mmCIF file of C-alpha atoms and ligand atoms in Angstrom:
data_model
loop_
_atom_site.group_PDB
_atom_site.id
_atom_site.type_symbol
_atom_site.label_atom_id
_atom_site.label_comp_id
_atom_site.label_asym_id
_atom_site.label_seq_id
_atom_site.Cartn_x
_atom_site.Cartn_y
_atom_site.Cartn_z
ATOM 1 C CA UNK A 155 -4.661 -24.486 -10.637
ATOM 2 C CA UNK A 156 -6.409 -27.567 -11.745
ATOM 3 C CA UNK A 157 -9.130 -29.306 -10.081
ATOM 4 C CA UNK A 158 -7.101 -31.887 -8.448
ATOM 5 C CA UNK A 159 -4.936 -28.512 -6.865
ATOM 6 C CA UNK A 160 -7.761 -27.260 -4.537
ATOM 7 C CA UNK A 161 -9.189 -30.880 -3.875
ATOM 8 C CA UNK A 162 -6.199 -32.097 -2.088
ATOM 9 C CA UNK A 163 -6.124 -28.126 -0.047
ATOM 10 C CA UNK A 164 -9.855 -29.178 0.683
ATOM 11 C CA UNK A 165 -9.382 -32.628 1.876
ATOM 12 C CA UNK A 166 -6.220 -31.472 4.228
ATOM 13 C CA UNK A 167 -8.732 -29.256 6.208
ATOM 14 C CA UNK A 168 -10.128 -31.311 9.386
ATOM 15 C CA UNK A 169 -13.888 -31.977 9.799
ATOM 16 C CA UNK A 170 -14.219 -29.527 12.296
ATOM 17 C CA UNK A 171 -13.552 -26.637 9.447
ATOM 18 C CA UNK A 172 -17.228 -27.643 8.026
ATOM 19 C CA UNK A 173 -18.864 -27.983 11.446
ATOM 20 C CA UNK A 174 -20.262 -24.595 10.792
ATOM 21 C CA UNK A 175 -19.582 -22.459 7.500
ATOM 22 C CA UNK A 176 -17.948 -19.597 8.646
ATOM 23 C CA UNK A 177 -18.972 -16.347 8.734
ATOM 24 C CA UNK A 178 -16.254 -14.696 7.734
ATOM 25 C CA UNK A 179 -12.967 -15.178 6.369
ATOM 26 C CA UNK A 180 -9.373 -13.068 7.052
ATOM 27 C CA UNK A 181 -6.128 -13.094 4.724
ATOM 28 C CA UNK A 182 -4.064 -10.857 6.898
ATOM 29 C CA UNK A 183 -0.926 -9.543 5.146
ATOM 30 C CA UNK A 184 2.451 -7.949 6.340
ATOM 31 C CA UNK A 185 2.537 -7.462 10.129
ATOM 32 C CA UNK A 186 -1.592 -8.232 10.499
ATOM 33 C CA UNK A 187 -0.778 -11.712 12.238
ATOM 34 C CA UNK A 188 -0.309 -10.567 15.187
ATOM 35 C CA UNK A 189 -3.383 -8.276 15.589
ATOM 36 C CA UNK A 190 -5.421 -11.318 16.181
ATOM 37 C CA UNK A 191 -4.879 -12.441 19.538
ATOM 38 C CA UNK A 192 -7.250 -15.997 19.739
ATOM 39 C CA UNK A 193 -6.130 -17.981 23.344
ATOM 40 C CA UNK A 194 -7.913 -21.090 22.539
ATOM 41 C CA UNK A 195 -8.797 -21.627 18.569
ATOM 42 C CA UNK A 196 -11.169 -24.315 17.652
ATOM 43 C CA UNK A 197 -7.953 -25.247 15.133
ATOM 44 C CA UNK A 198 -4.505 -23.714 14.581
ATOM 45 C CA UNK A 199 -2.973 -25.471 11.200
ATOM 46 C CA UNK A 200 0.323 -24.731 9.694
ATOM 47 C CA UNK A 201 0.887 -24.135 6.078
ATOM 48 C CA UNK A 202 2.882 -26.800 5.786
ATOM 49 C CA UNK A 203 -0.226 -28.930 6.415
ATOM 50 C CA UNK A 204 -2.332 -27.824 3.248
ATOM 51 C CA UNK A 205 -0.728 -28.755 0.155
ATOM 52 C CA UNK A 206 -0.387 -26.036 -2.143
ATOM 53 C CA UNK A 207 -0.167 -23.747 0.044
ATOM 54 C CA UNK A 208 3.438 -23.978 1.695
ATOM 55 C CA UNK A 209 5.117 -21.763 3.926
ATOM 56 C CA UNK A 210 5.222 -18.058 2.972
ATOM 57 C CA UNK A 211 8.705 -17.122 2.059
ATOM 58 C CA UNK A 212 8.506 -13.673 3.176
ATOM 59 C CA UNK A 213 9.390 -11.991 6.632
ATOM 60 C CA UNK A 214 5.869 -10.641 8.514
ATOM 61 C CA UNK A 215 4.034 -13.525 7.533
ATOM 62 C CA UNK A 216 3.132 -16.056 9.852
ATOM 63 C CA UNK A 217 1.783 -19.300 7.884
ATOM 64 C CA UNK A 218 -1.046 -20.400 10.043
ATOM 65 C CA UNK A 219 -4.887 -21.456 9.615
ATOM 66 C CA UNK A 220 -6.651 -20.430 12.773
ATOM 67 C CA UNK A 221 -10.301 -21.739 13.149
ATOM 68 C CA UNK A 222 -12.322 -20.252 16.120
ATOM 69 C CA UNK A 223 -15.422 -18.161 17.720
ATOM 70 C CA UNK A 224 -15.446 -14.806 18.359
ATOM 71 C CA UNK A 225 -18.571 -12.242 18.810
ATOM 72 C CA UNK A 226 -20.929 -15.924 18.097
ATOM 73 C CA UNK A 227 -19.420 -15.971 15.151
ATOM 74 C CA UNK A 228 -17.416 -18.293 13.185
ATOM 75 C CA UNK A 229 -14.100 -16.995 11.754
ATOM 76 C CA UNK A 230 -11.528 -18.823 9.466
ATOM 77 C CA UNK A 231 -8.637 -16.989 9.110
ATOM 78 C CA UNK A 232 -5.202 -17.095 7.064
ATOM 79 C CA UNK A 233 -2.386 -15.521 8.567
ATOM 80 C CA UNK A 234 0.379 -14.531 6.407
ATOM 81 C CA UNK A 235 -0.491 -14.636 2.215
ATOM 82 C CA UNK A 236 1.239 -15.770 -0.930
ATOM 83 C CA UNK A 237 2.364 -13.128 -3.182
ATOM 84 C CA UNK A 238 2.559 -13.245 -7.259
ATOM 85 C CA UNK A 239 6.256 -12.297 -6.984
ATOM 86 C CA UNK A 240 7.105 -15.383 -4.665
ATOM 87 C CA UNK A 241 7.197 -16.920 -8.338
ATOM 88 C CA UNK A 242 4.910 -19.655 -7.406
ATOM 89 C CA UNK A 243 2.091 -18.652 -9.935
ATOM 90 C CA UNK A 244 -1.288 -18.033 -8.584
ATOM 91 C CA UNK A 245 -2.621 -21.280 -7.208
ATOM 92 C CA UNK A 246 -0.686 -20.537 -3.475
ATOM 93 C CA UNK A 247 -2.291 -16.858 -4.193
ATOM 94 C CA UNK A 248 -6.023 -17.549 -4.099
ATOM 95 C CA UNK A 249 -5.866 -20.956 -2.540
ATOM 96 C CA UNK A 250 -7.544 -19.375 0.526
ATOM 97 C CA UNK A 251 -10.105 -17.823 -0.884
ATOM 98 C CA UNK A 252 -11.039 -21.118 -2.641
ATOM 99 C CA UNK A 253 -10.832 -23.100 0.581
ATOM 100 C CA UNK A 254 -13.433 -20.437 2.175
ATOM 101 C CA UNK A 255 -15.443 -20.450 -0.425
ATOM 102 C CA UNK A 256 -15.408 -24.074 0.239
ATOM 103 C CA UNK A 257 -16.363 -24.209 3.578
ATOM 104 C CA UNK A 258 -19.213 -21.494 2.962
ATOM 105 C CA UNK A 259 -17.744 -18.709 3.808
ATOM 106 C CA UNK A 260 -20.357 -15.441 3.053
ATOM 107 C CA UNK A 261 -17.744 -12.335 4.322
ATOM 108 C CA UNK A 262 -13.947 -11.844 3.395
ATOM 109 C CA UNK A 263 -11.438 -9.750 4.856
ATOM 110 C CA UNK A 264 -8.074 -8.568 3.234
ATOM 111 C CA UNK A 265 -5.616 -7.010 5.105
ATOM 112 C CA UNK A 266 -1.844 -5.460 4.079
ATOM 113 C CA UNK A 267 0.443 -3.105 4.456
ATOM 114 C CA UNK A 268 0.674 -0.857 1.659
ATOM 115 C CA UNK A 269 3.031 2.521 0.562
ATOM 116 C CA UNK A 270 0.547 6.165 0.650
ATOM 117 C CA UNK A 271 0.597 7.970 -2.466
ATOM 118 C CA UNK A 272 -2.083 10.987 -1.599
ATOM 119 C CA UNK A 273 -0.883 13.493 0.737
ATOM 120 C CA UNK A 274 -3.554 13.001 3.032
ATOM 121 C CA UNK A 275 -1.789 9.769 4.042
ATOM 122 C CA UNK A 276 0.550 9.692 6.620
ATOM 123 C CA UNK A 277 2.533 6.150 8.234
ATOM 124 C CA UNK A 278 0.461 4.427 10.863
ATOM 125 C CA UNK A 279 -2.882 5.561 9.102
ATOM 126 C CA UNK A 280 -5.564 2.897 8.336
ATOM 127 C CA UNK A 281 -7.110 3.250 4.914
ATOM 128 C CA UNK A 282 -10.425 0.809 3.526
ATOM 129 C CA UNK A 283 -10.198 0.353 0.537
ATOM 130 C CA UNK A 284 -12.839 1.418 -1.705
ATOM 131 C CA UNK A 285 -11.673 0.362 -5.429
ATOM 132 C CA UNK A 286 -8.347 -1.185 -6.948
ATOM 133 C CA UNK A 287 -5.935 -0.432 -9.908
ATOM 134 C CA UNK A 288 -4.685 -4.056 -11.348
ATOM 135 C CA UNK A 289 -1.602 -2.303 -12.877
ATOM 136 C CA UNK A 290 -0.167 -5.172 -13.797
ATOM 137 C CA UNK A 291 -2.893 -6.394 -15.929
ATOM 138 C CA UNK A 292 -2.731 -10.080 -15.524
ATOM 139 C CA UNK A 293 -5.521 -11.627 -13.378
ATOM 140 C CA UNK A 294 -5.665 -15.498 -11.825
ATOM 141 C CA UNK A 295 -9.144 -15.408 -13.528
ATOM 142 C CA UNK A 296 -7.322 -15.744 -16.729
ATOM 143 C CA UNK A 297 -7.502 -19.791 -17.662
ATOM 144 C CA UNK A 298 -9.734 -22.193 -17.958
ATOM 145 C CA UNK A 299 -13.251 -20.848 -15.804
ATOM 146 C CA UNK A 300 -13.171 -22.570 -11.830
ATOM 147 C CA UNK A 301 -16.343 -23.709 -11.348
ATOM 148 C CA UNK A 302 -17.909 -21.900 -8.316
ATOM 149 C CA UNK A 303 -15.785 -18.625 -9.592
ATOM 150 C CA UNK A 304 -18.867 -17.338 -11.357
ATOM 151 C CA UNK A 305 -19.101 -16.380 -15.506
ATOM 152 C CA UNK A 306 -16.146 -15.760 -17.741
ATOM 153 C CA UNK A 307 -16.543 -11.760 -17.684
ATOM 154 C CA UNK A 308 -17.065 -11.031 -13.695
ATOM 155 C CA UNK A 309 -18.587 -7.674 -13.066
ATOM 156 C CA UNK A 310 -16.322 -5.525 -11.185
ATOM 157 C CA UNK A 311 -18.155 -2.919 -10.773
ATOM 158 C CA UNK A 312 -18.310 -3.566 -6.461
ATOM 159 C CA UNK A 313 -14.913 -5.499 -5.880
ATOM 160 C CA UNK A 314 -15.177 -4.295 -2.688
ATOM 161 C CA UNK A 315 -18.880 -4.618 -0.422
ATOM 162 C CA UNK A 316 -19.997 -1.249 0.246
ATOM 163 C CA UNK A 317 -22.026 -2.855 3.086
ATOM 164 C CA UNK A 318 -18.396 -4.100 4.766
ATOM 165 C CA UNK A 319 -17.045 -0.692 4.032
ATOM 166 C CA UNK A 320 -20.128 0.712 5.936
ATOM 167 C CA UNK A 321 -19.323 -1.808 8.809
ATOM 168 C CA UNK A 322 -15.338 -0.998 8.686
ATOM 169 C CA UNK A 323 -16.396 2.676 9.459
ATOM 170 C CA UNK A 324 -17.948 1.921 12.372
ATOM 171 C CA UNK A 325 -16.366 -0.642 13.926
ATOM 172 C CA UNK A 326 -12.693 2.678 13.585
ATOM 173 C CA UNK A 327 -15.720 5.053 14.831
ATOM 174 C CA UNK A 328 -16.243 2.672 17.693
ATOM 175 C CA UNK A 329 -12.670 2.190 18.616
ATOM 176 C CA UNK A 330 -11.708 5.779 18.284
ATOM 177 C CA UNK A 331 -9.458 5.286 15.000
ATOM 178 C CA UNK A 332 -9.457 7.442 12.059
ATOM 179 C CA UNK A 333 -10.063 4.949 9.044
ATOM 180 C CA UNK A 334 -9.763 6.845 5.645
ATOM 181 C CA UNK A 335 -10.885 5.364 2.030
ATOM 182 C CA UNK A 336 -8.714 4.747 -1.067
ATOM 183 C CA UNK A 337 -8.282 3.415 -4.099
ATOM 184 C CA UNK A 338 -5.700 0.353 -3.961
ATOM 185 C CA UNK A 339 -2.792 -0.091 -6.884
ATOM 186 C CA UNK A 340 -1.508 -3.599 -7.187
ATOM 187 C CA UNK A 341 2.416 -4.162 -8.762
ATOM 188 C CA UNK A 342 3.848 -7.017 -9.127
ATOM 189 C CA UNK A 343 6.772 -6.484 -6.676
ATOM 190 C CA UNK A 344 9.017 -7.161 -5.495
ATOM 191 C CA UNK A 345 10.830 -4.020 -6.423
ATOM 192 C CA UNK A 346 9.213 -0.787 -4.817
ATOM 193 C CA UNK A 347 7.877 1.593 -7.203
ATOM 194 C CA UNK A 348 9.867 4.392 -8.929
ATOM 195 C CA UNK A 349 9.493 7.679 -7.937
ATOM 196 C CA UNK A 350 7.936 8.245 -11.873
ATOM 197 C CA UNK A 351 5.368 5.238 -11.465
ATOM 198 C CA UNK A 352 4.217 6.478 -8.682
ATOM 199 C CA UNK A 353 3.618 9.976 -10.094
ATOM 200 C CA UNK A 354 2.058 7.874 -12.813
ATOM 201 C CA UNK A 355 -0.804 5.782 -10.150
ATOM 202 C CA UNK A 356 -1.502 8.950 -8.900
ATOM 203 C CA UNK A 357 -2.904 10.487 -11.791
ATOM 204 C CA UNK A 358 -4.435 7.734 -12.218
ATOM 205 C CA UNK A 359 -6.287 8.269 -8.939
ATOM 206 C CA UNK A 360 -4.543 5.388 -6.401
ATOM 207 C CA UNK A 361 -4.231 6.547 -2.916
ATOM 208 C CA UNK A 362 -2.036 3.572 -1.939
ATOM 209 C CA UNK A 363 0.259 0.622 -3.437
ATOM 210 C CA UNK A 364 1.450 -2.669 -2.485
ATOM 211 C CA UNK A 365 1.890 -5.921 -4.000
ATOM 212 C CA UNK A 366 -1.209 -7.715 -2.854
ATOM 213 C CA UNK A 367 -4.828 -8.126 -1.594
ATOM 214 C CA UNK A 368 -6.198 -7.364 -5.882
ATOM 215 C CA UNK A 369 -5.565 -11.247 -7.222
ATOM 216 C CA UNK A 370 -7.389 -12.569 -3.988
ATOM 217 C CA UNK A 371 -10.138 -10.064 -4.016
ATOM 218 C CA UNK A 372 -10.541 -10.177 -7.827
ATOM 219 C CA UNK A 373 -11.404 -14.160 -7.133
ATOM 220 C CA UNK A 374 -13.761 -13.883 -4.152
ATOM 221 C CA UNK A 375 -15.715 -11.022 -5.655
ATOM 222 C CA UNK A 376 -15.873 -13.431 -8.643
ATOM 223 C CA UNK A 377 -17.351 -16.437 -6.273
ATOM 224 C CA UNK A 378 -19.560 -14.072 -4.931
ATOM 225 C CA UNK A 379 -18.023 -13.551 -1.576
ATOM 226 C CA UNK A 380 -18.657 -10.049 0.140
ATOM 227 C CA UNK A 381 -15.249 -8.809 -0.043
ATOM 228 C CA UNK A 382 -13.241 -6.047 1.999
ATOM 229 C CA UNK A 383 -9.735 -4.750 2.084
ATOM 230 C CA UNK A 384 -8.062 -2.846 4.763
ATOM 231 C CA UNK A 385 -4.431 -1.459 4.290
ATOM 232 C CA UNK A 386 -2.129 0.204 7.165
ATOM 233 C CA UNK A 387 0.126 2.488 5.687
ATOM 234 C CA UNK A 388 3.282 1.773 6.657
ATOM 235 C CA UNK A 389 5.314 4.174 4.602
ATOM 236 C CA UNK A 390 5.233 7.122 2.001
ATOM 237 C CA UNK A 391 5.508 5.651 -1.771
ATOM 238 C CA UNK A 392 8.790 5.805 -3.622
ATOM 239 C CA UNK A 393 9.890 9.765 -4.274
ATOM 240 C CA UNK A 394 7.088 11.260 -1.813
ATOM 241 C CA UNK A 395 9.058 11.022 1.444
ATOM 242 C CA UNK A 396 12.547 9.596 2.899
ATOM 243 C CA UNK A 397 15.529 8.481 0.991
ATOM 244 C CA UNK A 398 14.846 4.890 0.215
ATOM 245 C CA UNK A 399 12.187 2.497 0.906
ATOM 246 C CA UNK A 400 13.093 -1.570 3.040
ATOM 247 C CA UNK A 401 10.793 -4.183 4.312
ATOM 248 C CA UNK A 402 11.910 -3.104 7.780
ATOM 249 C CA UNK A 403 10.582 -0.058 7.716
ATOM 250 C CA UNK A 404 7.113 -1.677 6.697
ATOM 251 C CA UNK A 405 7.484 -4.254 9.817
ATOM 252 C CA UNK A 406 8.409 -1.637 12.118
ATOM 253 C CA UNK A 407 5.185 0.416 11.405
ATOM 254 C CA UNK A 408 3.119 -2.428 11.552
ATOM 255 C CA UNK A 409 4.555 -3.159 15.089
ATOM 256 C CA UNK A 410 3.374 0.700 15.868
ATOM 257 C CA UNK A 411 0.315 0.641 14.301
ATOM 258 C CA UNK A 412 -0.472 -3.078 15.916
ATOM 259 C CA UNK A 413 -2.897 -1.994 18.860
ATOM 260 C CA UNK A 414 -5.112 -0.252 16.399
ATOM 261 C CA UNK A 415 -5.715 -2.739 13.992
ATOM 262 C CA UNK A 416 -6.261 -5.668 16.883
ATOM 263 C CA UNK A 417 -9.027 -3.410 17.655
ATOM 264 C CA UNK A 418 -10.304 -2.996 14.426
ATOM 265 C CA UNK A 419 -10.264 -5.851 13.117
ATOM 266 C CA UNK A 420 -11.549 -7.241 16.627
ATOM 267 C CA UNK A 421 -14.244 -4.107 16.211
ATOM 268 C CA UNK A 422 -15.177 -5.110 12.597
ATOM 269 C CA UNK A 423 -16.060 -8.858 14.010
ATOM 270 C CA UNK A 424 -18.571 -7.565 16.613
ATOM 271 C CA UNK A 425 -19.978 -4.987 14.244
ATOM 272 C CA UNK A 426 -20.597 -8.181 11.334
ATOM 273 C CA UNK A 427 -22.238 -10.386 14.202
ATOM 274 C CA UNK A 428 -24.828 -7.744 15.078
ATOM 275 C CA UNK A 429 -25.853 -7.984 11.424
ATOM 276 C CA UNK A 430 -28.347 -10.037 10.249
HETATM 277 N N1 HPA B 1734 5.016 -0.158 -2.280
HETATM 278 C C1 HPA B 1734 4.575 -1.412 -2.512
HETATM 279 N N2 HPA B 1734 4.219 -2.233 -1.531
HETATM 280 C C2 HPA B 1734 4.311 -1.785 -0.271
HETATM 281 C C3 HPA B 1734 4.754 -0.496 0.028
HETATM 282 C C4 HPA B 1734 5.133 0.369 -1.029
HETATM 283 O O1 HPA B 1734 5.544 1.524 -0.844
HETATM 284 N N3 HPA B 1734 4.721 -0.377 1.390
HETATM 285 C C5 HPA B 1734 4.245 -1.541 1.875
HETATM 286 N N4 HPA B 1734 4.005 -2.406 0.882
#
């Protein structure tokens, strides 16, 4: 992740990306793609186009850069994310979050699909993530400091903007959907869990696991963007429910689940334009 790595990202991006900084930002994870539905984007770039980035190499994830208006606002969105365990180090991680932090992005959603762990979690459930477990214990802040990616020792103490929480709740109350809070454990994949380390990230107070959403939101709420994440359960954690856990399963809920979080996410938009 050198200098030189996020200038040649920047430079790929078209003039019309700095028209207008955007308002907000989206990484959507696992089966989130499709939940935006955008006819006419200003700009619709593949991965392929922004070096460093490169096409995603897992199932679920489109590989797209969408640029467009929605609610007045402007919205730069990535669909489909990098993941630590693609083995491709971090730069591919949070090279999205540096390119909207670029462009002057002030708001940044997360999405994924993640595994419940409490019982008050169920498959198809949307949860808003209020706090995260790093239990892997690496960071991409570890290195040399980015400039623009604040002091050495980031506070952590508000990873996650209570005032896009507060918006998140009611944009679900006004589309009728039950959004519940959690706290967020990030593995390193790509293995699921074992039954026993999930016992473990319970007592240590996670509500839900997956393999994503804590590197990039570790490096926005470094830069000092207002951060959110939002995870749809897909499936019950290794030894809480069914026999054995597969990708499909995760894909299949997300198809389920998919009319929900369009109108969340869709929800969440018009609730952050009315703000001032
Ligand atoms: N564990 C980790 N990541 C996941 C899971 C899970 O159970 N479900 C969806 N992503």
């Amino acid at each position: 992740m050198t200098p030189a790595f996020f200038e040649a990202a920047a430079a790929a991006l078209p003039d019309c990306c700095r028209d207008r900084p955007p308002a907000c930002g989206l990484i959507l994870g696992s089966g989130w793609s499709q939940a935006l539905t955008i006819d006419t984007p200003l700009l619709r770039l593949p991965y392929s186009a922004i070096p460093g980035l490169g096409a995603s190499t897992v199932v679920g994830h489109a590989g797209e850069f969408l640029l467009f208006d929605r609610h007045g606002l402007r919205v730069a969105a990535f669909l489909g994310r990098r993941h630590w365990y693609e083995g491709a180090g971090w730069g591919p991680v949070v090279l999205p979050v540096e390119l909207l932090r670029r462009l002057g992005a002030r708001n940044l959603l997360i999405t994924n699909a993640s595994g419940g762990i409490s019982p008050s979690l169920a498959p198809g459930d949307l949860m808003v993530i209020r706090d995260h477990i790093n239990t892997v214990g690496i960071s991409p802040l570890i290195g040399p400091v980015v400039p623009g990616w604040g002091p050495r020792f980031p506070d952590q103490s508000h990873v996650y903007s209570p005032a896009l929480i507060d918006l998140l709740r009611k944009a679900a109350h006004d589309t009728g959907a039950a959004l519940s809070d959690g706290v967020y454990a990030f593995t390193s994949g790509p293995g699921y869990e074992t039954p026993a380390e999930i016992r473990a990230y319970a007592g240590m107070g996670a509500d839900a696991v997956g393999m994503s959403t804590v590197p990039e939101a570790t490096v926005a709420n470094a830069a000092g963007l207002r951060t959110a994440g939002l995870s749809c359960i897909t499936n019950m954690a290794a030894g809480i429910s069914g026999p054995h856990l597969s990708h499909e399963e995760v894909i299949d809920q997300t198809r389920k689940t998919l009319p929900a979080m369009a109108a969340l996410l869709d929800a969440f938009l018009a609730r952050l334009a009315q703000t001032p």
